[in-house]
Amino acid sequence: MNSLQASRNQVLQQIQDACKQAQREPESVQLLAVSKTHPSESLREMYQTGQRAFGENYLQEALDKIETLNDLDIDWHFIGHVQRNKTKHLAASFAWVHGVDRFIIAERLSSQREASQVPLNICLQVNIDAQDTKDGCQPNEVVELVKQISQLPHLKLRGLMVIPAPNNTQAFSDAKQLFEQVKSEHAHPQDWDTLSMGMSGDMTEAIAAGSTMVRVGTALFGARDYSK
Ligand SMILES: *Cc1c(COP(=O)(O)O)cnc(C)c1O
């Protein structure tokens, strides 16, 4: 067994244990493999262990990998901050975008998504614990954004994405509560099924609070080297 297979098995086991503890079905949590900074060969190797969903943060790096790995059936998720001038490539090449936090961004993604493609899956990023960052909308903006974005034709608004400060497990419960609370504002509530939260260091706590998708990098691929 190669080392990526071993680390993936370990992460899947951790997800399963967390689900059991929380009395949830193991299939209710999806594993997103966060592969930023890692070379295409590592993604290919991870794919061969059965992994299909990969998350990337940097657009140019991601587009290079999408091109190199175009023989594989990968679901590409963009989990970085979405800038207005990047939406065209995101709409063309990704299956999911997690970092949407303004209506104008969603509107651009919808109008730039080809009608011949399946709708682009979207998570609305919320600054759930009032961090000093410009990423993520405010919790009190979520109702209105869900109302508006869920009506855009070439998008499927799937849920919320949060990145709370480390060890802030209360933020996971707050996100879950908000997630349940705003569902009724959705134009197509049956699409509202994704709570993207939890990373290598806190996936167990996120799953206990109701996460349906954990975004895991380090525990799968090892530490990242940003020097290259
Ligand atoms: C890098 C990143 C992750 C993965 O973090 P790890 O601690 O390596 O698991 C998850 N989510 C987002 C938004 C990231 O940027």
XYZ file of C-alpha atoms and ligand atoms in Angstrom:
243
model
C 0.000 0.000 0.000
C 1.468 3.411 -0.907
C 1.582 6.255 1.594
C -1.258 8.291 0.052
C -3.489 5.246 0.238
C -2.552 4.845 3.907
C -3.190 8.488 4.791
C -6.493 8.499 2.922
C -7.614 5.358 4.741
C -6.708 7.020 8.020
C -8.716 10.145 7.210
C -11.700 8.076 6.045
C -11.500 6.123 9.311
C -11.449 9.366 11.297
C -14.537 10.586 9.409
C -16.269 7.281 10.073
C -15.428 7.402 13.786
C -16.632 10.998 14.054
C -19.899 10.059 12.346
C -20.418 7.104 14.644
C -19.795 9.264 17.701
C -22.266 11.847 16.408
C -24.779 9.126 15.419
C -24.628 10.141 11.780
C -24.397 7.994 8.651
C -20.789 7.745 7.360
C -22.022 8.595 3.846
C -23.345 11.929 5.127
C -19.849 13.451 5.076
C -17.869 13.906 1.873
C -14.079 14.126 1.789
C -12.646 16.936 -0.304
C -8.908 16.434 -0.907
C -7.234 19.852 -0.717
C -4.289 19.583 -3.096
C -2.929 23.143 -3.346
C 0.892 23.285 -3.743
C 1.076 19.539 -4.444
C 2.161 18.370 -7.902
C -0.186 16.760 -10.429
C 1.507 13.382 -9.934
C 0.387 13.349 -6.286
C -3.190 14.083 -7.331
C -3.052 11.267 -9.869
C -1.783 8.912 -7.202
C -4.534 10.029 -4.809
C -7.117 9.576 -7.577
C -5.960 5.983 -7.970
C -6.915 5.337 -4.337
C -10.509 6.238 -5.240
C -10.578 9.961 -4.432
C -12.628 12.035 -6.911
C -13.167 15.476 -5.317
C -10.142 17.792 -5.215
C -9.946 21.361 -3.877
C -7.592 24.057 -5.129
C -7.010 27.658 -3.963
C -4.904 29.301 -6.644
C -6.439 29.737 -10.076
C -3.399 29.429 -12.355
C -2.035 26.431 -10.459
C -5.464 24.807 -10.627
C -5.910 25.423 -14.364
C -2.519 23.821 -15.046
C -3.522 20.721 -13.079
C -6.950 20.531 -14.727
C -5.193 20.517 -18.098
C -2.548 17.951 -17.070
C -5.114 15.611 -15.488
C -7.846 15.953 -18.112
C -7.872 12.170 -18.658
C -9.236 11.714 -15.093
C -12.843 12.076 -13.948
C -12.165 14.643 -11.205
C -14.694 16.978 -9.529
C -12.741 20.215 -9.220
C -13.638 22.500 -6.295
C -12.333 26.049 -6.034
C -11.952 26.912 -2.338
C -9.898 30.122 -2.552
C -11.083 33.695 -2.419
C -13.004 34.576 -5.590
C -11.932 37.758 -7.326
C -14.182 39.427 -9.814
C -11.708 39.122 -12.718
C -11.317 35.339 -12.176
C -14.941 34.287 -12.533
C -14.767 33.401 -16.238
C -12.195 30.627 -15.709
C -13.991 29.390 -12.610
C -17.283 29.167 -14.497
C -15.634 27.315 -17.372
C -13.463 24.771 -15.569
C -14.801 23.928 -12.105
C -17.670 21.826 -10.730
C -17.874 23.734 -7.423
C -16.941 27.197 -6.116
C -16.938 27.532 -2.296
C -15.774 31.094 -1.773
C -18.721 33.141 -3.062
C -19.547 35.993 -0.710
C -21.184 38.714 -2.845
C -24.117 38.747 -5.262
C -22.081 40.308 -8.078
C -19.675 37.344 -8.032
C -22.527 34.839 -8.213
C -24.181 36.797 -10.989
C -20.992 36.760 -13.040
C -20.447 33.035 -12.474
C -24.000 32.313 -13.594
C -23.821 34.433 -16.731
C -20.406 32.998 -17.653
C -21.428 29.363 -17.138
C -22.354 27.835 -20.505
C -25.968 26.686 -20.694
C -24.657 23.395 -22.132
C -22.751 22.672 -18.898
C -24.344 21.285 -15.736
C -25.064 24.098 -13.271
C -22.083 25.293 -11.227
C -22.344 24.225 -7.564
C -21.932 27.120 -5.145
C -21.303 27.486 -1.431
C -21.798 30.854 0.166
C -18.800 31.749 2.336
C -19.758 33.254 5.701
C -17.464 35.016 8.153
C -19.159 33.115 10.970
C -16.928 34.204 13.860
C -16.410 37.877 12.978
C -12.777 37.487 12.015
C -10.811 40.462 10.870
C -10.847 39.429 7.202
C -12.600 40.615 4.093
C -13.434 37.034 3.035
C -16.963 35.865 3.636
C -20.249 37.729 3.982
C -21.642 38.657 7.378
C -24.127 36.220 8.971
C -26.895 38.849 8.787
C -26.454 39.100 5.002
C -27.029 35.393 4.381
C -30.847 35.435 4.152
C -30.876 38.022 1.391
C -27.984 36.421 -0.518
C -29.630 32.986 -0.445
C -32.854 34.499 -1.777
C -31.055 36.209 -4.644
C -28.362 33.691 -5.601
C -30.750 30.708 -5.554
C -32.649 32.306 -8.443
C -29.674 32.506 -10.812
C -30.167 30.122 -13.744
C -26.780 28.437 -14.214
C -25.910 27.927 -10.570
C -26.958 25.412 -7.949
C -26.677 27.009 -4.513
C -25.704 24.047 -2.302
C -24.996 25.583 1.093
C -22.510 27.404 3.299
C -18.729 27.352 3.669
C -16.931 28.569 6.793
C -13.307 28.768 7.942
C -13.481 29.650 11.644
C -10.400 30.478 13.690
C -8.622 27.389 15.092
C -10.279 25.807 18.150
C -13.464 27.812 17.749
C -15.917 24.914 17.870
C -18.787 27.224 18.823
C -18.451 28.664 15.305
C -19.282 25.241 13.841
C -22.553 25.123 15.818
C -23.353 28.685 14.782
C -22.781 27.739 11.134
C -25.033 24.693 11.464
C -27.778 26.786 13.013
C -27.543 29.386 10.254
C -27.488 26.620 7.639
C -30.811 25.197 8.932
C -32.339 28.597 9.481
C -31.949 30.012 5.957
C -33.021 26.957 3.973
C -36.572 28.280 3.664
C -35.290 31.349 1.806
C -33.974 29.171 -1.032
C -35.821 29.161 -4.360
C -35.013 25.405 -4.646
C -34.646 24.185 -1.052
C -33.918 20.596 -2.168
C -30.548 21.846 -3.511
C -29.529 23.081 -0.046
C -27.530 20.097 1.249
C -23.914 21.142 1.879
C -22.209 22.521 4.960
C -18.536 22.828 4.018
C -16.514 23.031 7.250
C -13.661 21.258 9.005
C -10.023 20.783 7.976
C -7.198 18.437 9.027
C -7.045 19.771 12.582
C -10.740 20.037 13.408
C -12.722 17.672 11.182
C -14.022 15.621 14.124
C -15.494 18.703 15.822
C -16.925 19.946 12.512
C -18.628 16.603 11.874
C -20.046 16.578 15.404
C -21.626 19.962 14.646
C -23.108 18.848 11.302
C -20.513 19.309 8.553
C -21.323 17.470 5.319
C -18.003 18.177 3.596
C -14.582 18.319 5.212
C -11.744 19.997 3.298
C -8.584 18.103 4.157
C -5.074 18.848 2.898
C -2.256 18.218 5.363
C -3.640 14.966 6.789
C -3.816 13.526 3.255
C -0.762 14.924 1.470
C 1.555 15.993 4.320
C 2.810 19.502 5.067
C 2.751 22.088 2.276
C 5.919 23.672 0.930
C 5.170 27.218 -0.231
C 8.763 27.990 -1.213
C 8.463 26.558 -4.731
C -5.699 24.901 2.617
C -7.154 24.849 2.974
C -7.711 23.713 3.602
C -6.909 22.507 4.043
O -6.250 22.756 5.260
P -5.448 21.589 6.025
O -5.263 22.155 7.381
O -4.175 21.376 5.286
O -6.296 20.378 6.029
C -9.091 23.714 3.816
N -9.868 24.757 3.466
C -9.363 25.848 2.875
C -10.274 26.969 2.505
C -7.992 25.936 2.622
O -7.507 27.048 2.067
